[in-house]
XYZ file of C-alpha atoms in Angstrom:
715
model
C -0.028 0.035 -0.050
C 1.178 3.618 -0.704
C 1.370 5.742 2.496
C -0.638 9.008 2.384
C 1.500 12.093 3.491
C -0.533 13.896 6.102
C 0.237 16.288 8.850
C -3.372 16.213 10.163
C -4.328 12.866 10.854
C -6.111 12.975 14.136
C -5.701 9.462 14.909
C -1.847 9.488 14.643
C -2.117 12.184 17.452
C -3.644 9.516 19.871
C -1.599 7.154 21.764
C -0.529 4.058 19.552
C -2.565 1.589 21.939
C -5.910 3.650 21.407
C -5.270 4.063 17.460
C -4.800 0.099 17.409
C -7.894 -0.268 19.496
C -10.192 1.988 17.109
C -8.697 0.583 14.022
C -8.874 -3.090 15.158
C -12.652 -2.570 16.174
C -13.399 -0.822 12.921
C -11.833 -3.852 11.041
C -13.552 -6.387 13.112
C -16.954 -4.595 12.480
C -16.212 -4.202 8.778
C -15.130 -8.147 8.437
C -18.320 -9.256 10.392
C -20.735 -6.841 8.387
C -18.970 -7.811 5.021
C -18.979 -11.553 5.773
C -22.662 -11.562 6.632
C -23.642 -9.577 3.549
C -21.639 -11.723 1.488
C -23.004 -14.996 2.923
C -26.718 -13.589 2.560
C -25.823 -12.611 -1.219
C -24.142 -16.144 -1.843
C -27.109 -17.745 -0.193
C -29.760 -15.927 -2.456
C -27.430 -16.539 -5.562
C -27.002 -20.433 -4.726
C -30.953 -20.385 -4.399
C -31.674 -19.152 -7.809
C -28.612 -21.812 -9.106
C -30.949 -24.504 -7.595
C -34.027 -23.281 -9.235
C -32.256 -23.234 -12.733
C -31.038 -26.792 -12.063
C -34.554 -27.700 -11.866
C -34.782 -27.240 -15.602
C -33.893 -29.791 -18.233
C -30.236 -29.739 -19.334
C -29.389 -27.581 -22.228
C -26.868 -27.793 -24.829
C -24.997 -24.349 -24.317
C -22.918 -22.983 -27.027
C -20.928 -19.674 -26.469
C -21.341 -16.740 -28.690
C -18.249 -14.496 -27.900
C -19.127 -12.084 -30.698
C -22.373 -11.298 -29.287
C -21.025 -11.100 -25.908
C -18.325 -8.479 -26.594
C -20.990 -6.305 -28.924
C -23.825 -6.564 -26.850
C -22.441 -6.546 -23.108
C -19.342 -4.414 -23.548
C -20.340 -2.638 -26.834
C -24.050 -2.107 -25.529
C -25.263 -2.205 -29.293
C -28.893 -3.347 -28.494
C -29.214 -1.001 -25.751
C -27.936 2.001 -27.912
C -30.976 1.330 -30.133
C -32.730 3.666 -28.005
C -30.025 6.584 -27.974
C -31.242 8.338 -24.684
C -31.643 5.067 -22.690
C -28.641 3.432 -24.280
C -26.026 6.135 -23.454
C -27.469 6.427 -19.931
C -26.884 2.968 -19.454
C -23.392 2.942 -20.854
C -22.462 5.623 -18.465
C -23.904 3.532 -15.498
C -22.448 0.272 -16.858
C -18.968 1.348 -17.322
C -19.214 3.917 -14.282
C -19.783 1.012 -11.941
C -16.984 -0.917 -13.111
C -14.518 1.888 -12.593
C -16.323 3.002 -9.362
C -15.487 -0.571 -7.999
C -11.712 0.288 -7.811
C -12.773 3.750 -6.108
C -14.581 1.778 -3.558
C -11.701 -0.494 -2.789
C -9.560 2.522 -2.472
C -12.239 3.990 0.016
C -12.243 0.940 2.059
C -8.367 0.843 2.328
C -8.410 4.284 3.549
C -10.982 3.735 6.212
C -9.459 0.581 7.439
C -5.928 2.414 7.774
C -7.193 5.564 9.215
C -6.267 7.425 6.013
C -2.675 6.252 5.933
C -2.958 4.255 2.682
C -4.710 4.095 -0.795
C -4.433 1.887 -3.758
C -0.726 1.574 -4.840
C -1.231 3.365 -8.333
C 1.464 5.313 -10.026
C -0.726 8.091 -11.165
C -2.940 8.263 -8.385
C -4.230 11.900 -8.913
C -5.439 11.029 -12.287
C -7.110 8.095 -11.001
C -8.820 10.123 -8.241
C -9.734 12.777 -10.983
C -11.413 9.962 -12.996
C -13.192 8.607 -9.929
C -14.629 11.834 -9.301
C -15.969 12.495 -12.956
C -17.215 8.883 -13.043
C -19.138 9.282 -9.800
C -20.747 12.466 -10.729
C -21.593 11.112 -14.152
C -23.329 8.015 -12.692
C -25.105 10.272 -10.397
C -26.361 12.374 -13.307
C -27.139 9.110 -15.380
C -29.258 7.720 -12.107
C -31.121 11.062 -11.720
C -31.885 11.196 -15.525
C -33.168 7.286 -15.026
C -35.519 8.316 -12.490
C -36.783 11.369 -14.391
C -37.327 9.024 -17.539
C -39.435 6.480 -15.243
C -41.424 8.974 -12.762
C -41.413 12.297 -14.652
C -41.368 11.809 -18.161
C -43.203 8.426 -17.550
C -42.075 6.268 -20.399
C -44.947 4.031 -21.132
C -42.565 0.702 -21.365
C -41.105 1.333 -17.652
C -42.786 0.148 -14.791
C -43.529 2.558 -11.751
C -44.279 2.242 -8.172
C -41.895 1.644 -5.031
C -40.652 -1.521 -6.035
C -39.621 -0.324 -9.526
C -37.913 2.659 -8.010
C -35.855 0.890 -5.298
C -32.696 0.966 -6.977
C -32.779 4.588 -6.830
C -32.516 4.444 -2.914
C -29.191 2.471 -3.396
C -27.649 4.377 -6.275
C -28.355 7.858 -5.104
C -26.798 7.423 -1.542
C -23.978 5.340 -2.893
C -22.779 8.304 -5.199
C -23.291 11.059 -2.480
C -21.420 9.121 -0.035
C -18.473 8.654 -2.254
C -18.353 12.402 -2.834
C -19.233 13.647 0.787
C -16.951 11.182 2.373
C -13.925 12.448 0.010
C -15.048 15.958 0.866
C -14.713 15.271 4.797
C -11.333 13.578 4.231
C -9.712 16.659 2.543
C -10.919 18.320 5.776
C -9.600 15.775 8.095
C -6.274 14.833 6.167
C -5.552 18.017 4.486
C -5.703 18.856 0.697
C -3.073 16.231 -0.096
C -4.190 15.875 -3.692
C -3.700 18.758 -6.318
C -6.765 20.799 -6.700
C -7.434 19.553 -10.355
C -7.634 16.029 -9.059
C -10.479 16.859 -6.625
C -12.964 19.248 -8.586
C -16.102 18.109 -7.173
C -15.079 16.723 -3.711
C -12.528 19.769 -3.171
C -15.370 22.193 -4.254
C -17.764 20.591 -1.511
C -15.053 20.473 1.149
C -14.914 24.386 1.123
C -18.290 24.304 2.854
C -16.805 22.394 5.740
C -13.318 24.000 6.241
C -14.608 25.485 9.617
C -15.001 21.960 11.179
C -11.855 20.593 13.217
C -10.124 17.873 11.818
C -11.450 15.329 14.585
C -15.387 16.366 13.610
C -14.096 15.836 9.926
C -12.754 12.471 10.782
C -15.916 11.487 12.414
C -17.906 12.554 9.429
C -15.577 10.867 7.117
C -16.507 7.471 8.850
C -20.019 8.365 9.029
C -20.183 8.383 5.281
C -17.478 5.573 4.855
C -20.013 3.322 6.818
C -23.083 4.636 5.006
C -21.161 3.573 1.531
C -20.206 0.150 2.983
C -23.714 -0.535 4.211
C -25.442 0.509 0.945
C -22.945 -1.530 -1.043
C -23.577 -4.653 1.046
C -27.618 -3.812 0.965
C -27.296 -3.709 -2.815
C -25.376 -6.865 -2.918
C -28.025 -8.565 -0.963
C -30.703 -7.124 -2.854
C -29.488 -7.807 -6.521
C -29.996 -11.668 -6.527
C -33.478 -11.045 -5.087
C -34.682 -8.727 -7.809
C -34.821 -7.866 -11.532
C -31.419 -6.499 -10.938
C -30.162 -9.994 -10.988
C -29.659 -9.299 -14.621
C -26.450 -7.555 -13.606
C -25.018 -11.127 -13.239
C -27.166 -13.264 -15.361
C -27.660 -10.687 -18.223
C -23.986 -11.420 -19.654
C -24.128 -15.020 -19.075
C -27.339 -15.299 -21.106
C -26.041 -13.309 -23.860
C -22.768 -15.533 -23.974
C -25.074 -18.439 -24.420
C -27.629 -16.903 -26.847
C -28.961 -19.067 -29.702
C -26.754 -19.378 -32.434
C -27.906 -19.106 -36.100
C -31.319 -18.453 -37.503
C -34.077 -18.971 -34.757
C -35.862 -22.424 -35.009
C -37.979 -24.515 -32.703
C -36.643 -27.674 -30.957
C -38.251 -30.673 -32.373
C -40.154 -33.251 -30.493
C -39.167 -36.896 -30.567
C -42.578 -38.813 -31.148
C -40.763 -42.022 -31.162
C -39.739 -41.679 -27.629
C -42.318 -43.821 -25.790
C -41.002 -42.423 -22.496
C -42.905 -39.107 -23.406
C -46.191 -39.178 -21.705
C -47.230 -35.476 -22.781
C -46.389 -33.214 -25.304
C -45.231 -29.462 -24.895
C -44.516 -27.666 -21.540
C -47.083 -26.945 -18.774
C -44.799 -26.832 -15.746
C -41.770 -24.609 -15.130
C -39.432 -27.359 -14.591
C -40.066 -28.805 -18.112
C -38.230 -25.938 -19.956
C -34.383 -26.288 -20.388
C -31.936 -24.575 -18.114
C -31.218 -21.861 -20.907
C -34.678 -21.080 -21.068
C -34.797 -20.370 -17.037
C -31.782 -18.369 -17.305
C -33.750 -16.109 -19.509
C -36.103 -15.447 -16.869
C -33.478 -14.132 -14.231
C -31.725 -12.409 -17.180
C -34.894 -10.084 -17.649
C -33.898 -6.292 -17.162
C -37.931 -5.318 -17.108
C -36.920 -2.675 -19.356
C -40.116 -3.130 -21.616
C -38.369 -2.837 -24.765
C -39.699 -6.015 -25.999
C -43.248 -5.161 -25.033
C -42.654 -1.767 -26.682
C -42.146 -3.332 -29.973
C -44.569 -6.361 -29.776
C -47.735 -6.122 -32.125
C -49.969 -7.766 -29.878
C -49.264 -5.535 -26.763
C -49.084 -2.430 -28.966
C -52.555 -3.175 -30.333
C -54.362 -3.835 -26.924
C -53.974 -7.708 -26.620
C -53.369 -9.463 -23.529
C -49.678 -10.469 -24.263
C -46.848 -8.454 -22.911
C -43.388 -10.300 -23.404
C -41.851 -8.776 -20.737
C -44.729 -9.599 -18.267
C -44.834 -13.297 -19.456
C -41.165 -13.597 -18.487
C -41.571 -11.947 -15.216
C -44.606 -13.804 -14.292
C -42.690 -17.200 -15.369
C -39.682 -16.058 -13.309
C -41.809 -15.277 -10.106
C -43.353 -18.715 -10.568
C -40.032 -20.287 -10.777
C -38.872 -18.605 -7.799
C -42.080 -19.385 -5.612
C -42.051 -23.168 -7.067
C -38.339 -23.631 -6.458
C -38.717 -22.120 -3.004
C -41.153 -24.755 -2.173
C -39.164 -27.554 -3.628
C -35.866 -26.520 -1.925
C -37.254 -25.504 1.230
C -35.604 -28.260 3.211
C -32.287 -26.946 2.375
C -30.219 -25.433 5.136
C -29.094 -22.993 2.130
C -32.695 -21.885 1.296
C -32.402 -18.260 0.597
C -34.607 -15.630 1.855
C -37.011 -13.777 -0.478
C -37.458 -10.313 1.126
C -37.755 -8.545 -2.402
C -39.296 -11.470 -4.272
C -42.732 -11.738 -2.543
C -42.610 -15.786 -2.683
C -42.438 -16.615 1.093
C -45.818 -17.926 1.031
C -44.673 -20.250 -1.591
C -42.720 -22.326 1.205
C -45.649 -23.674 2.894
C -47.313 -25.215 -0.281
C -47.177 -29.161 -0.629
C -44.909 -30.078 -3.437
C -44.557 -33.700 -4.453
C -42.374 -35.244 -7.213
C -43.827 -37.152 -9.991
C -42.429 -40.116 -11.693
C -41.484 -38.186 -14.898
C -39.298 -35.764 -12.726
C -41.684 -32.893 -12.551
C -43.445 -31.630 -9.425
C -47.127 -31.645 -8.465
C -47.748 -27.849 -7.349
C -51.204 -26.307 -6.556
C -50.549 -23.335 -9.049
C -50.477 -24.264 -12.528
C -48.272 -22.452 -14.826
C -50.772 -22.370 -17.893
C -54.087 -20.929 -16.578
C -52.971 -19.615 -13.197
C -49.674 -17.733 -14.293
C -50.014 -17.431 -17.901
C -53.181 -17.209 -19.522
C -54.227 -19.188 -22.948
C -55.340 -15.682 -24.204
C -51.854 -14.481 -23.948
C -50.474 -17.593 -25.722
C -52.634 -17.199 -28.791
C -51.984 -13.417 -29.321
C -48.373 -14.092 -30.027
C -47.627 -13.652 -33.930
C -44.120 -15.361 -33.268
C -42.607 -12.305 -35.173
C -39.698 -12.329 -32.511
C -39.486 -8.360 -32.518
C -39.242 -8.668 -28.620
C -36.190 -11.003 -29.169
C -34.408 -8.432 -31.409
C -35.107 -5.600 -29.053
C -34.039 -7.467 -25.994
C -30.794 -6.299 -24.465
C -29.901 -9.436 -22.874
C -30.825 -11.807 -25.728
C -34.144 -13.313 -24.042
C -36.065 -15.652 -26.070
C -39.779 -15.460 -25.768
C -41.249 -17.276 -28.818
C -39.888 -20.487 -28.147
C -41.630 -20.660 -24.624
C -44.974 -19.493 -25.868
C -44.866 -22.407 -28.734
C -43.743 -25.172 -26.103
C -46.932 -24.187 -24.095
C -49.091 -23.995 -27.347
C -47.771 -27.573 -28.054
C -49.051 -28.552 -24.617
C -52.606 -27.070 -25.239
C -52.817 -28.641 -28.671
C -51.452 -31.819 -28.364
C -51.698 -32.646 -24.836
C -54.865 -31.122 -23.664
C -56.601 -30.636 -26.987
C -57.505 -27.146 -26.104
C -57.295 -24.416 -28.857
C -59.325 -21.740 -30.774
C -61.977 -23.189 -32.720
C -60.386 -21.481 -35.997
C -57.112 -23.569 -35.081
C -58.986 -26.821 -34.814
C -60.516 -26.228 -38.365
C -57.159 -25.136 -39.792
C -55.609 -28.170 -38.648
C -58.192 -30.440 -39.962
C -58.320 -28.635 -43.534
C -54.312 -29.065 -43.733
C -54.675 -32.758 -42.689
C -57.397 -33.573 -45.132
C -56.961 -31.297 -48.002
C -53.207 -29.852 -47.685
C -54.430 -26.294 -47.344
C -55.876 -24.091 -44.230
C -59.097 -23.532 -46.237
C -60.005 -26.861 -46.950
C -60.193 -26.449 -50.688
C -60.021 -29.591 -52.851
C -56.419 -30.798 -53.556
C -57.577 -31.044 -57.184
C -57.949 -27.381 -57.339
C -54.090 -26.484 -56.629
C -53.374 -26.087 -60.030
C -56.456 -23.849 -60.820
C -54.004 -20.676 -60.729
C -52.254 -21.725 -64.200
C -55.487 -21.026 -65.885
C -54.721 -17.365 -65.574
C -51.438 -17.508 -67.121
C -50.959 -15.490 -70.238
C -51.011 -17.349 -73.521
C -47.936 -18.928 -74.350
C -46.742 -19.344 -70.701
C -46.426 -22.470 -68.818
C -45.599 -23.835 -65.418
C -44.667 -27.457 -65.877
C -44.782 -29.999 -63.205
C -41.822 -32.086 -62.273
C -43.670 -34.860 -64.171
C -43.592 -32.850 -67.381
C -40.167 -31.127 -67.003
C -37.340 -33.485 -65.781
C -34.580 -31.303 -66.389
C -35.408 -28.505 -64.097
C -32.964 -26.261 -61.944
C -35.612 -24.653 -59.500
C -38.575 -26.258 -57.880
C -41.117 -23.528 -57.717
C -42.999 -24.168 -54.424
C -45.870 -22.240 -54.845
C -47.312 -22.727 -51.417
C -51.135 -22.627 -50.185
C -51.460 -18.703 -50.502
C -49.989 -18.739 -54.092
C -52.267 -21.718 -55.171
C -55.735 -20.752 -53.797
C -55.875 -17.163 -52.733
C -57.229 -15.144 -55.488
C -54.974 -12.032 -54.803
C -51.968 -14.077 -54.163
C -52.236 -16.148 -57.573
C -51.406 -12.761 -59.388
C -48.142 -13.009 -57.621
C -47.668 -16.433 -58.617
C -48.362 -15.644 -62.458
C -46.071 -12.607 -62.208
C -43.311 -14.711 -60.831
C -43.774 -17.475 -63.338
C -43.731 -14.679 -66.234
C -40.480 -13.327 -64.728
C -38.634 -16.739 -64.456
C -39.840 -17.588 -67.893
C -38.508 -14.455 -69.376
C -35.164 -14.877 -67.608
C -34.713 -18.518 -68.881
C -34.797 -20.214 -65.847
C -35.633 -23.838 -65.837
C -38.202 -24.499 -63.182
C -40.918 -26.884 -62.367
C -43.903 -26.960 -59.858
C -45.452 -30.152 -57.786
C -48.760 -29.316 -59.221
C -51.491 -31.146 -57.344
C -48.787 -33.243 -55.345
C -47.625 -30.008 -53.421
C -48.464 -30.173 -49.934
C -48.632 -27.522 -47.269
C -44.998 -26.775 -45.757
C -46.385 -27.189 -42.424
C -45.254 -23.963 -40.763
C -48.622 -22.900 -39.800
C -49.322 -26.115 -37.831
C -45.908 -25.790 -36.234
C -46.489 -22.282 -34.915
C -49.817 -23.093 -33.808
C -48.484 -25.934 -31.618
C -49.265 -29.128 -33.682
C -45.774 -30.401 -33.899
C -47.021 -33.841 -34.857
C -48.844 -32.454 -38.057
C -45.953 -30.421 -38.940
C -43.420 -33.352 -38.958
C -45.924 -35.466 -40.944
C -45.879 -32.732 -43.612
C -42.063 -32.204 -43.333
C -41.346 -35.941 -43.818
C -43.784 -36.259 -46.885
C -42.162 -33.194 -48.240
C -38.698 -34.196 -47.834
C -39.457 -37.508 -49.383
C -41.168 -35.901 -52.462
C -38.184 -33.407 -53.039
C -35.790 -36.635 -52.723
C -37.891 -38.457 -55.282
C -37.501 -35.925 -57.811
C -33.940 -34.876 -57.256
C -34.469 -31.465 -55.955
C -31.399 -29.349 -55.448
C -32.698 -26.036 -55.526
C -36.177 -24.462 -54.215
C -37.477 -20.997 -54.804
C -40.815 -19.705 -53.238
C -42.651 -16.554 -52.530
C -43.840 -17.531 -49.239
C -41.125 -16.586 -46.599
C -42.851 -18.881 -44.104
C -42.100 -21.781 -46.316
C -38.735 -20.437 -47.181
C -37.672 -20.272 -43.533
C -39.023 -23.634 -42.673
C -37.300 -25.518 -45.748
C -33.901 -23.519 -45.111
C -33.745 -23.695 -41.365
C -36.007 -26.347 -39.918
C -36.180 -29.065 -42.458
C -32.664 -30.059 -42.283
C -33.556 -31.308 -38.545
C -35.665 -33.877 -40.274
C -33.193 -35.069 -43.089
C -33.171 -32.439 -45.890
C -29.721 -32.379 -47.043
C -27.922 -30.587 -50.047
C -30.960 -28.245 -51.102
C -30.336 -24.423 -51.824
C -33.574 -22.584 -50.420
C -34.394 -19.120 -52.198
C -36.735 -16.492 -51.601
C -38.140 -15.172 -54.939
C -36.790 -11.888 -54.155
C -33.222 -13.258 -53.726
C -33.666 -15.141 -57.116
C -35.007 -12.032 -58.820
C -32.236 -9.720 -57.533
C -29.663 -12.317 -58.702
C -31.213 -12.420 -62.215
C -31.184 -8.671 -62.333
C -27.679 -8.661 -61.401
C -26.882 -11.137 -64.235
C -28.473 -8.896 -66.750
C -31.257 -11.736 -67.436
C -33.993 -9.426 -66.295
C -33.848 -5.685 -66.699
C -36.385 -3.154 -65.555
C -36.775 -0.811 -68.433
C -40.537 0.533 -68.348
C -40.998 3.581 -65.932
C -43.249 2.868 -63.017
C -44.168 5.985 -61.345
C -45.040 5.009 -57.860
C -44.225 6.236 -54.310
C -43.517 2.741 -52.630
C -42.873 2.094 -48.912
C -41.782 -1.505 -48.427
C -42.894 -3.635 -45.483
C -40.700 -6.106 -44.153
C -41.908 -9.905 -43.480
C -41.023 -11.096 -40.161
C -39.927 -14.350 -41.647
C -37.684 -12.949 -44.447
C -36.413 -10.143 -42.372
C -35.767 -10.804 -38.714
C -35.758 -14.598 -39.148
C -33.459 -14.694 -42.282
C -31.952 -11.228 -42.266
C -33.078 -10.589 -45.767
C -33.764 -6.982 -46.060
C -31.712 -5.746 -49.068
C -32.780 -7.635 -52.067
C -36.457 -6.667 -52.149
C -34.962 -3.121 -51.660
C -32.590 -3.618 -54.195
C -35.157 -4.559 -57.161
C -37.443 -1.716 -56.056
C -34.559 0.893 -56.302
C -33.649 -0.531 -59.629
C -36.847 0.034 -61.160
C -37.063 3.349 -63.316
C -39.474 5.861 -61.702
C -40.084 4.244 -58.394
C -39.669 6.467 -55.133
C -38.793 4.056 -52.135
C -39.634 5.685 -49.218
C -39.358 3.896 -45.540
C -41.577 3.710 -42.669
C -40.397 4.588 -39.165
C -40.408 0.960 -38.336
C -38.376 -0.849 -40.783
C -35.802 -3.645 -41.135
C -34.992 -5.299 -37.934
C -37.728 -3.273 -36.178
C -40.324 -3.781 -38.776
C -43.667 -4.314 -37.126
C -45.486 -7.531 -38.042
C -48.558 -7.664 -40.263
C -50.327 -9.793 -37.825
C -50.598 -13.123 -39.665
C -47.546 -14.824 -38.247
C -47.755 -17.569 -35.900
C -50.808 -19.011 -37.396
C -52.769 -15.807 -36.330
C -53.658 -15.290 -40.008
C -56.458 -18.045 -39.122
C -57.329 -16.917 -35.711
C -59.914 -13.932 -35.470
C -58.488 -11.190 -33.113
C -60.943 -10.890 -30.299
C -59.706 -7.689 -28.672
C -57.880 -4.278 -29.346
C -57.011 -2.914 -32.679
C -56.361 -5.186 -35.561
C -52.650 -5.635 -35.951
C -52.768 -5.404 -39.457
C -54.846 -1.902 -39.290
C -52.157 -0.510 -36.909
C -49.204 -1.570 -39.529
C -51.123 -0.125 -42.420
C -51.587 3.002 -40.555
C -47.847 3.343 -40.323
C -47.187 2.673 -44.152
C -49.903 5.440 -44.731
C -47.944 7.890 -42.401
C -45.212 8.209 -45.199
C -48.120 8.992 -47.928
C -47.248 6.070 -50.483
C -49.021 5.293 -53.574
C -48.023 1.678 -53.143
C -47.342 -0.382 -50.116
C -44.919 -3.004 -51.371
C -44.458 -6.649 -49.874
C -42.446 -9.680 -50.408
C -44.991 -12.192 -48.686
C -48.367 -13.211 -49.614
C -49.727 -13.324 -45.997
C -48.659 -9.800 -45.572
C -49.948 -8.597 -48.815
C -53.285 -9.997 -47.586
C -53.087 -8.352 -44.466
C -51.858 -5.139 -45.765
C -54.559 -5.078 -48.501
C -57.038 -5.561 -45.615
C -55.724 -2.837 -43.668
C -56.223 -0.145 -46.755
C -59.838 -1.471 -47.098
C -60.318 -0.981 -43.372
C -58.993 2.525 -43.859
C -61.045 2.880 -46.925
C -57.967 4.065 -49.093
C -57.794 1.041 -51.081
C -58.581 3.016 -54.430
C -55.888 5.641 -53.639
C -53.158 3.264 -52.164
C -52.441 -0.182 -53.956
C -50.819 -3.147 -52.163
C -48.328 -4.990 -54.389
C -45.561 -7.773 -54.204
C -42.260 -6.848 -55.300
C -42.433 -9.346 -58.116
C -45.511 -7.707 -59.506
C -43.823 -4.177 -59.401
C -40.894 -5.639 -61.401
C -43.232 -7.530 -63.845
C -44.430 -4.032 -64.663
C -41.126 -2.577 -65.671
C -39.694 -5.657 -67.639
C -40.474 -5.562 -71.395
C -41.561 -9.066 -71.771
C -41.870 -8.509 -75.710
C -38.076 -8.508 -75.798
C -36.321 -11.713 -76.746
C -35.933 -13.692 -73.400
C -32.249 -13.493 -71.968
C -29.835 -16.334 -73.108
C -28.902 -18.554 -70.196
C -25.162 -18.085 -69.757
C -23.338 -21.407 -69.498
C -22.406 -22.260 -65.804
C -24.610 -19.116 -64.772
C -27.131 -20.056 -61.992
C-alpha cells in the first residue's frame, strides 16, 4: 500500500494503543458486516442456481461475438439512444467505481494512511470523481425517465424505483466522504484531481479535523452498508440481470431462430409441450432471471401495441416469479434455502410439493391458466421483434410455442379456428380445406404462351417452384404467382412445380403448436423432394422459405439450396437476365416480412429490386428492417380471429400510410393480404395499392423483348 502524507491525521495524534484499538474494532466490524452480507448474497445466488438446476439440461454453446458487442459494446441498448447512453455511463461507471470503493475501504481501514498503490494516483482520483458524478447524473436521468417523463414501457411504483434508494446515496457517500477526508487529512492531492469533492469541502473548512474524521467515517459506513445492502438485494430482484444478463448473452442462440423438434418415437414421453416450469431447459430458465424489465420487448410487440393481453416482458416476469415460488417450495428443506425479502415468494414455501415419476413436481398453481393465460399464448404472432429488441438476448417465442404445444397436443385445447385449420391442412393440404384438385387452378390465368410445368412434365429443371397454399388458392396471391412465372420464364430459368402433389409446408401447424402434423408434412415433403432430385427450391412464401431452409434439415433435408423469390429475382437482375426498363411512377413503401427479415436477415434484395425500377420512389416507414412491425398473420394468427384491441394489420397499415405512399410493397403473400385488408379498413384501397415486389418488377420488364440467353454455368 502507498502511504498518504498528512500532517493532520487525528488518529496518529492519539496514543498508539488507542489508535490500534479503534482501527481493530473498525476492522472487526467491517469484516463481520461484510462477511454476513456476502453470506446472504451467496445464499440468495445459490438459491437461484438450484432453481435453474430444476430445468432440463441445455446444450449450451458460446457466442463470444454477441457477448462483446452487446455486453461491452451495448449494441442493442443503444438502439434507444437516450436510454442507451444513460446505461453506457452506468455500466462502465460502476466498473470503474469498484476500484474507487476498494480505495475508499483501504483508507477507512488504515485511518487514512494508505490508498491504492497506483503510479498516477491523482489522475485515478480525478477519473473517479468524474465517473461518480456522471453515474449520479445518469441515475437522476433514469429517475426522470421513469417517474417524470413516465416512459410507457417502464414500470413505476416503489419496487421499480427501489434501486434509486441505493444508487443515489451510494454516489453522494463517495463525494461527501472524500470531501470530509480533505478537511480531516488536509488537501494532499492537487486541486485539479479533486474538482467536485474539493469544491464541496470548502463548505466544511470550519470543522475541526476530529469532527471531519467522524463525518468521514459516517459516510464511509453509509457507503459500506449501501454496497452490502445492494449486494444482498441484487440476486433477489430484477437487478439479478447484472450477473445473469452477460451469461445469457454469452449462451444466446446461434444461427437463425428455429424450434426444437419433439421425438414422437420416444415412448417415455407421456405428454407433449411444456406446462410446468421445470420442463423448460436451463437456458430458457436463465432467460427469466436475465430479464431487465426494461419493457423494450413489450414496446415493439404487435400484440401488446394493439391492446392484446400479451406483454412479452410480463410473460417472462410472471414465469420468473413462478419459478422462484415453486423453486422455494421444492428446496424449502435445504439449509441454504435463501430468503426472498424482495421476491414476494414467502407464501410458496408453505405449499405442498410432491415429485412425480417423470421428474416434474405437483404444485397447486398451474403455469398455464393460473400464471400465463391461454389468451396471452394465442395473441403471439411469433414475429420475434421482442427478441430483437431485448438487450440481454432473451428468447420469448420458443416458450410460447412450447406451451401452445401442450394445449394442442396434450390437452386438446385451442381456438375453434385452429382446430378447423388443422383439419383442413390434414385433409386437403391447405388451411381453407379447398380440394387438392384445385391446387393448379392458378395456372388457368397464365398469359398465352406461358407454361408452369410440373416435375412430371419437366425432368430437367433447375429450381423447384414451391407455390405454397396462398399462391395456389388465394385469388390475390395467385397474381403474384403468375407474375413470378412470367419473370422466371423471361429470364430463361428452368423450373417446375409439384402441381397437385404439392402439400402445405407445415409452418402454420408448427407455429400453432401442432408439432405432430408439422412433422408428418415435413417428412412427406422431404420424401417428395428426394424422389424428384430437387437441388434448389424457390418460393414467394417467406414462411415456407424459412421452414425449408432452417427447420427441414433437422428432419433429413440435405444438399438443397432454398431461395426466396426476391433473392432469385435480384440475382437474375444482377446477371442481366432481367432488365427493368419501363418507368413505374409510384411512391412505394416496403413492408418487411418477419420471416424473411428478422428470421433470415433478408432486407436488402427486395429494396434492391425496387430501387432498380425506373420511376420508383422508395420511402421507408419509421419501423423498418430489424424493427419492422409484424402484419399480424404470423404464428398461425392469419387463421385466428383477433378478439380484442385494434387489429394488428390496421395498425401496421397506418404506419405505412404515414409516409404517404401510392403503393405498399411486400414480399410475402400473407403480408400482402393483411396490408390489403388494412387499406380497405382505412377506406384508402382506391388511392393506395398493395403489390408484391415481383408484381412491381413485372410492370417494368419488357416481355416483348427476346428472353435472355442463359449463360453457361450461370445459376
